[in-house]
CSV table of C-alpha atoms and ligand atoms in Angstrom, one decimal:
chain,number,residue,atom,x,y,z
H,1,UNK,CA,0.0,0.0,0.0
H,2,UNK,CA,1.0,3.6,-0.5
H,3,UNK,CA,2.0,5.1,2.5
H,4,UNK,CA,0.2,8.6,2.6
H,5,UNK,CA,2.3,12.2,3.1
H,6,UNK,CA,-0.6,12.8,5.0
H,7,UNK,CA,2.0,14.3,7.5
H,8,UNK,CA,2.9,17.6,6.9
H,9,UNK,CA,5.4,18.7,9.9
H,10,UNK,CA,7.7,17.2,7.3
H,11,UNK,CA,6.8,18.8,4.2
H,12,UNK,CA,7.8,21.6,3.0
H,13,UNK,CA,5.8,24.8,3.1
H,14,UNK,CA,5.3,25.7,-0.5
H,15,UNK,CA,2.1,27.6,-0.2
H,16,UNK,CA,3.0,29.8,3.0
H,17,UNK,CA,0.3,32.1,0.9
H,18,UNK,CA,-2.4,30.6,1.9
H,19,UNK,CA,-4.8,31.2,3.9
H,20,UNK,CA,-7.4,28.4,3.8
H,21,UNK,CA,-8.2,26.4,7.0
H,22,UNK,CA,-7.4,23.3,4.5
H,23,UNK,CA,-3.4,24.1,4.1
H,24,UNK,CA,-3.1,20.5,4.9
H,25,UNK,CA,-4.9,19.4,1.8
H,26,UNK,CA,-3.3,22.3,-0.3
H,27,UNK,CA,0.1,20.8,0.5
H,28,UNK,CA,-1.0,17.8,-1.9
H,29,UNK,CA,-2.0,19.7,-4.8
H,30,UNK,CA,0.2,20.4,-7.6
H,31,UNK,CA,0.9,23.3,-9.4
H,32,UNK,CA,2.5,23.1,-13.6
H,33,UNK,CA,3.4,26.1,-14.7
H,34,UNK,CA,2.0,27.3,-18.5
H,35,UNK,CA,0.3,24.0,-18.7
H,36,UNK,CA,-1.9,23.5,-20.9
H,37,UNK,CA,-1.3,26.9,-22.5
H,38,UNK,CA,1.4,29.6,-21.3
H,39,UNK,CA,-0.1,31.6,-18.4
H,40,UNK,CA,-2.0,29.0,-16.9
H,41,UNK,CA,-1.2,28.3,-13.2
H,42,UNK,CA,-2.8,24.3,-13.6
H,43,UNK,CA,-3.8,23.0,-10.0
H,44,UNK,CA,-3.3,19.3,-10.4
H,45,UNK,CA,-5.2,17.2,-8.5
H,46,UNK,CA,-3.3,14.0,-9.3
H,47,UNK,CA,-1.1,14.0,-6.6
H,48,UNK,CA,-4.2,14.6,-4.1
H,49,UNK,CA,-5.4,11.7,-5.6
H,50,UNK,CA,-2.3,9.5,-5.0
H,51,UNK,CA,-2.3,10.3,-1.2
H,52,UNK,CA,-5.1,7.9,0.4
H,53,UNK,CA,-6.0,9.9,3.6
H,54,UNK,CA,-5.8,13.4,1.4
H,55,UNK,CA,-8.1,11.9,-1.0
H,56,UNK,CA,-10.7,10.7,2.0
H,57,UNK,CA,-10.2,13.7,3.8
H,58,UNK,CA,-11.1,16.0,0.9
H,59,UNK,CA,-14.6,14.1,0.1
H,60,UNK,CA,-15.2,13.9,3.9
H,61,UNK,CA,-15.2,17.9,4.2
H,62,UNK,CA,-16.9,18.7,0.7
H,63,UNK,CA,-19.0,15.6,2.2
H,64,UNK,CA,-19.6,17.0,5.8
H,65,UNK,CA,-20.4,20.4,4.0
H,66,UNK,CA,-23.4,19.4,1.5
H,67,UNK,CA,-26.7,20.2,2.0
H,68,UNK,CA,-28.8,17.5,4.0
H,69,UNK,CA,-31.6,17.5,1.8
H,70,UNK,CA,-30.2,16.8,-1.2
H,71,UNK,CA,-31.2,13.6,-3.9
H,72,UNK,CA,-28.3,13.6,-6.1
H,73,UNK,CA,-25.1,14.5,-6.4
H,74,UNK,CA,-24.3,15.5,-10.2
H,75,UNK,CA,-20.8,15.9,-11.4
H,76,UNK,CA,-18.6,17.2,-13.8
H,77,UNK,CA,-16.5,15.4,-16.7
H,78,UNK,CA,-13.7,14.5,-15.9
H,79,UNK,CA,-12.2,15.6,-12.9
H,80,UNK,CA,-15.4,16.1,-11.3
H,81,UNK,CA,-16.3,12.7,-11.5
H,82,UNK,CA,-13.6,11.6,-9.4
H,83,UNK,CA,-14.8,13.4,-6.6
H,84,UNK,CA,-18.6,13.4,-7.4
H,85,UNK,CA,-18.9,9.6,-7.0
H,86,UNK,CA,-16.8,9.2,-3.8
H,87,UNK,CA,-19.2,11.9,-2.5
H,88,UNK,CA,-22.4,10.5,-3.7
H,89,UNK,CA,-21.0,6.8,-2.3
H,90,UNK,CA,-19.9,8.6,1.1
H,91,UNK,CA,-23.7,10.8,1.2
H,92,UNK,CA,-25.5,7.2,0.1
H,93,UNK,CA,-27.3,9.4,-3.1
H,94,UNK,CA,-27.6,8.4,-6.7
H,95,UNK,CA,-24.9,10.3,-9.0
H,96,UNK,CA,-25.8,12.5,-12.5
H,97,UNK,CA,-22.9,12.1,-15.2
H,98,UNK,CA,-22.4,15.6,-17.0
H,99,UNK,CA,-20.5,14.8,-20.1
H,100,UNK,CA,-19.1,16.6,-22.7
H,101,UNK,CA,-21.1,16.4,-25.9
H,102,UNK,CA,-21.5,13.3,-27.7
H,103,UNK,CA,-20.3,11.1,-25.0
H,104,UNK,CA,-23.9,9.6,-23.8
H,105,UNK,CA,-25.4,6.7,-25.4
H,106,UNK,CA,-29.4,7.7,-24.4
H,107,UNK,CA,-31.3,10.6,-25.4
H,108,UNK,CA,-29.8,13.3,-24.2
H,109,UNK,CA,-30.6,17.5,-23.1
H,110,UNK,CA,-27.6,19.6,-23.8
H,111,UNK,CA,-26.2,23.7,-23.1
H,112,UNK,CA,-24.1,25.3,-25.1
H,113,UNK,CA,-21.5,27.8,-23.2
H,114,UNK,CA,-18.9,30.7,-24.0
H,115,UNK,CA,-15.2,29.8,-23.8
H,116,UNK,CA,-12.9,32.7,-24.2
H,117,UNK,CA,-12.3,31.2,-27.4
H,118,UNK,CA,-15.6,29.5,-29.2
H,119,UNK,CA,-18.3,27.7,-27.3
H,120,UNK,CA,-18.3,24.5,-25.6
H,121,UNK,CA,-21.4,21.8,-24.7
H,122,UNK,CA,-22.3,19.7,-21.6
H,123,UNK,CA,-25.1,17.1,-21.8
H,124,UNK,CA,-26.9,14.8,-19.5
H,125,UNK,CA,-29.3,11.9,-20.2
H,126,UNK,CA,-33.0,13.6,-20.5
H,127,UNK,CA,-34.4,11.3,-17.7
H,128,UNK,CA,-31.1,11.8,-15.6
H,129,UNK,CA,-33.6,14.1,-12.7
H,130,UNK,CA,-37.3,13.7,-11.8
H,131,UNK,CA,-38.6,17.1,-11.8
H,132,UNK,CA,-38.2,18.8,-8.3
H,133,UNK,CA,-35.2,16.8,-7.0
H,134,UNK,CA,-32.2,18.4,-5.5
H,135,UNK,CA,-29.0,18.3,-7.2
H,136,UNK,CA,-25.7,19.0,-5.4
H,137,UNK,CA,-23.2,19.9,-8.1
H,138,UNK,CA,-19.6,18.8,-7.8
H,139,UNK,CA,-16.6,19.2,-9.7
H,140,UNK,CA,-12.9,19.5,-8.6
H,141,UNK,CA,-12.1,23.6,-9.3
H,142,UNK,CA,-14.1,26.4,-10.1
H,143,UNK,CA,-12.8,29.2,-12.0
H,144,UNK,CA,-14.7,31.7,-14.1
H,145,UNK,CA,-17.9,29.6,-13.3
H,146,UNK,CA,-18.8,28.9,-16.9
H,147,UNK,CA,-18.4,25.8,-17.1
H,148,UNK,CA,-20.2,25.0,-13.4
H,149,UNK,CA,-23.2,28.1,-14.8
H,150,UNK,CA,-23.8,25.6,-17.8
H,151,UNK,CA,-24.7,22.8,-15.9
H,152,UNK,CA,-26.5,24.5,-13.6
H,153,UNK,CA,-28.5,25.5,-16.7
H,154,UNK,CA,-28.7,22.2,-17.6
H,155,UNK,CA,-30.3,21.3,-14.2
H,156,UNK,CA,-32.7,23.6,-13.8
H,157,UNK,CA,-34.2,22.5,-17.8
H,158,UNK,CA,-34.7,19.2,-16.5
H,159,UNK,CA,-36.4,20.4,-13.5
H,160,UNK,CA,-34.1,20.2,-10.8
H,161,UNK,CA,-33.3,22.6,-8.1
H,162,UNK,CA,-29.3,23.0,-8.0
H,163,UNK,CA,-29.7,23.6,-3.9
H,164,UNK,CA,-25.3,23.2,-3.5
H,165,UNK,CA,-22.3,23.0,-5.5
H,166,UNK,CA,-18.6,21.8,-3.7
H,167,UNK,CA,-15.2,21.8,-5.6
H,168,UNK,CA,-12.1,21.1,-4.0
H,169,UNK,CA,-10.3,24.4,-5.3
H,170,UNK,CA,-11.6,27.9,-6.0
H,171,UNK,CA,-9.8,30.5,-8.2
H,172,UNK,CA,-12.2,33.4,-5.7
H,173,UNK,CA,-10.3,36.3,-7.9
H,174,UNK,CA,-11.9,34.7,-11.1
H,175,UNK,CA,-15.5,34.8,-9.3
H,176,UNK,CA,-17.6,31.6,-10.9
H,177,UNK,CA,-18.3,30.4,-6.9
H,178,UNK,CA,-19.5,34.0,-6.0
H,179,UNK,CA,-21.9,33.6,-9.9
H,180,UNK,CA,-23.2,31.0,-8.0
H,181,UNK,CA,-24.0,32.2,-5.0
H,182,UNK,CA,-25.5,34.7,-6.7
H,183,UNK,CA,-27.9,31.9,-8.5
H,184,UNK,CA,-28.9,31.0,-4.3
H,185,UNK,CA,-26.6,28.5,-4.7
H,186,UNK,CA,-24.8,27.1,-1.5
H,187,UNK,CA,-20.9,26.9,-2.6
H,188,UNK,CA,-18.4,24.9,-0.7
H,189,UNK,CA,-14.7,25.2,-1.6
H,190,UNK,CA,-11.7,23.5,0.2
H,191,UNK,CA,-9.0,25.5,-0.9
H,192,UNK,CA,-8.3,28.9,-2.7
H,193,UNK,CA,-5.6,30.3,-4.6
H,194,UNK,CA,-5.0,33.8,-5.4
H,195,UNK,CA,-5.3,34.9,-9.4
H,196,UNK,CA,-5.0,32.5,-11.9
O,1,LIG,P1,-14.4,27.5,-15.3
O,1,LIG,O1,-15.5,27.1,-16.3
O,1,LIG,O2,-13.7,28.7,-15.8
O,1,LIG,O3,-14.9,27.8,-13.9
O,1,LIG,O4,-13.3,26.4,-15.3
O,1,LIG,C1,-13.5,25.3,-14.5
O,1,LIG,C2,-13.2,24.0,-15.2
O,1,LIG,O5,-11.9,24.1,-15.9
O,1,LIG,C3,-13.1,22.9,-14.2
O,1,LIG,O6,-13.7,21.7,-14.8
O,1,LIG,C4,-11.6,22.7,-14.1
O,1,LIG,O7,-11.2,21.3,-14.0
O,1,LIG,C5,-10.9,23.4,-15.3
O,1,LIG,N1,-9.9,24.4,-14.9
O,1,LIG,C6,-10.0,25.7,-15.1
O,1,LIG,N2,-8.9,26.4,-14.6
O,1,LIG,C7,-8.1,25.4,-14.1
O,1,LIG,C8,-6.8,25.5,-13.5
O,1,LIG,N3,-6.1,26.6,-13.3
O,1,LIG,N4,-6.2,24.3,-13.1
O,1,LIG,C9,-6.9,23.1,-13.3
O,1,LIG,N5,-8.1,23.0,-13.9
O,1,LIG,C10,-8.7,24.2,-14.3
């Protein structure tokens, strides 16, 4: 078995910045430089994954932190459905799959977004959500909110009410989590980081 760095007295500390009650899960995420374009501060997630008690520990809180009425936990392709299905295992709910387009074999709804460049598509099977259930939205980072906005969309046209949304990292400066809240959305985060 792996043994987990789940110890941090020994690790170095690399993100002194921060702030967030969570600096213990923050030491496990990774940041690449100019990846997948130049400018782009990627927080990689991989190497939260590889530590077993960071992994637990992250869907415990996001866990711990959803909304106690909810019916289904929906997440995010891909990363999002790392986290979304530990979650919805851990809070005993069914889980929605929001896929990129063309990915689902049934009949499918669909919502069409701005990138900065062009326009991208999420989709979910049309009898993913009975009218009127609660949907607690999960992916692991929000950014500009565009891409958690479009599936909230998406919800809401096949009659859900989006009552949460948790991701493991916020980009706060970039304000999709505070878009949200502004939607009455309850938003959980674990960890922030400054800009971009
Ligand atoms: P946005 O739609 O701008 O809120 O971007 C959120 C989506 O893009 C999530 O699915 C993230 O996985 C991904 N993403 C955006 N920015 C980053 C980043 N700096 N590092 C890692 N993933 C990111």
């Amino acid at each position: 078995m792996r043994e987990s760095r789940f110890s941090f007295a020994r690790r170095p500390a690399m993100h002194r910045h921060m702030t967030d009650a969570n600096t213990d899960l923050a030491q496990l995420i990774r940041t690449i430089p100019d990846f997948p374009k130049p400018g782009i501060q990627f927080r990689d997630i991989t190497t939260l994954l590889l530590d077993p008690a960071g992994f637990a520990t992250s869907v415990a809180r996001l866990a711990a932190a959803a909304p106690a009425d909810i019916d289904l936990v929906a997440g995010i392709e891909a990363r999002g459905f790392i986290f979304s299905s530990a979650m919805a295992h851990q809070l005993a709910r069914g889980l929605v799959l929001i896929r990129k387009t063309g990915k689902l074999p049934g009949a499918t709804v669909g919502v069409d977004y701005a990138l900065e460049y062009g326009t991208d598509r999420v989709e979910m099977h049309a009898d993913a959500c009975v009218p009127g259930h609660k949907v607690l939205l999960v992916d692991d980072l929000i950014a500009t909110g565009g891409t958690a906005l479009a599936a909230v969309r998406l919800l809401r046209e096949a009659g859900a009410e989006v009552v949460g949304a948790s991701f493991v990292i916020d980009l706060p400066d970039l304000g999709g989590a505070d878009l949200l809240r502004a939607e009455g959305i309850a938003v959980t985060t674990l960890v922030s980081y400054a800009g971009h």
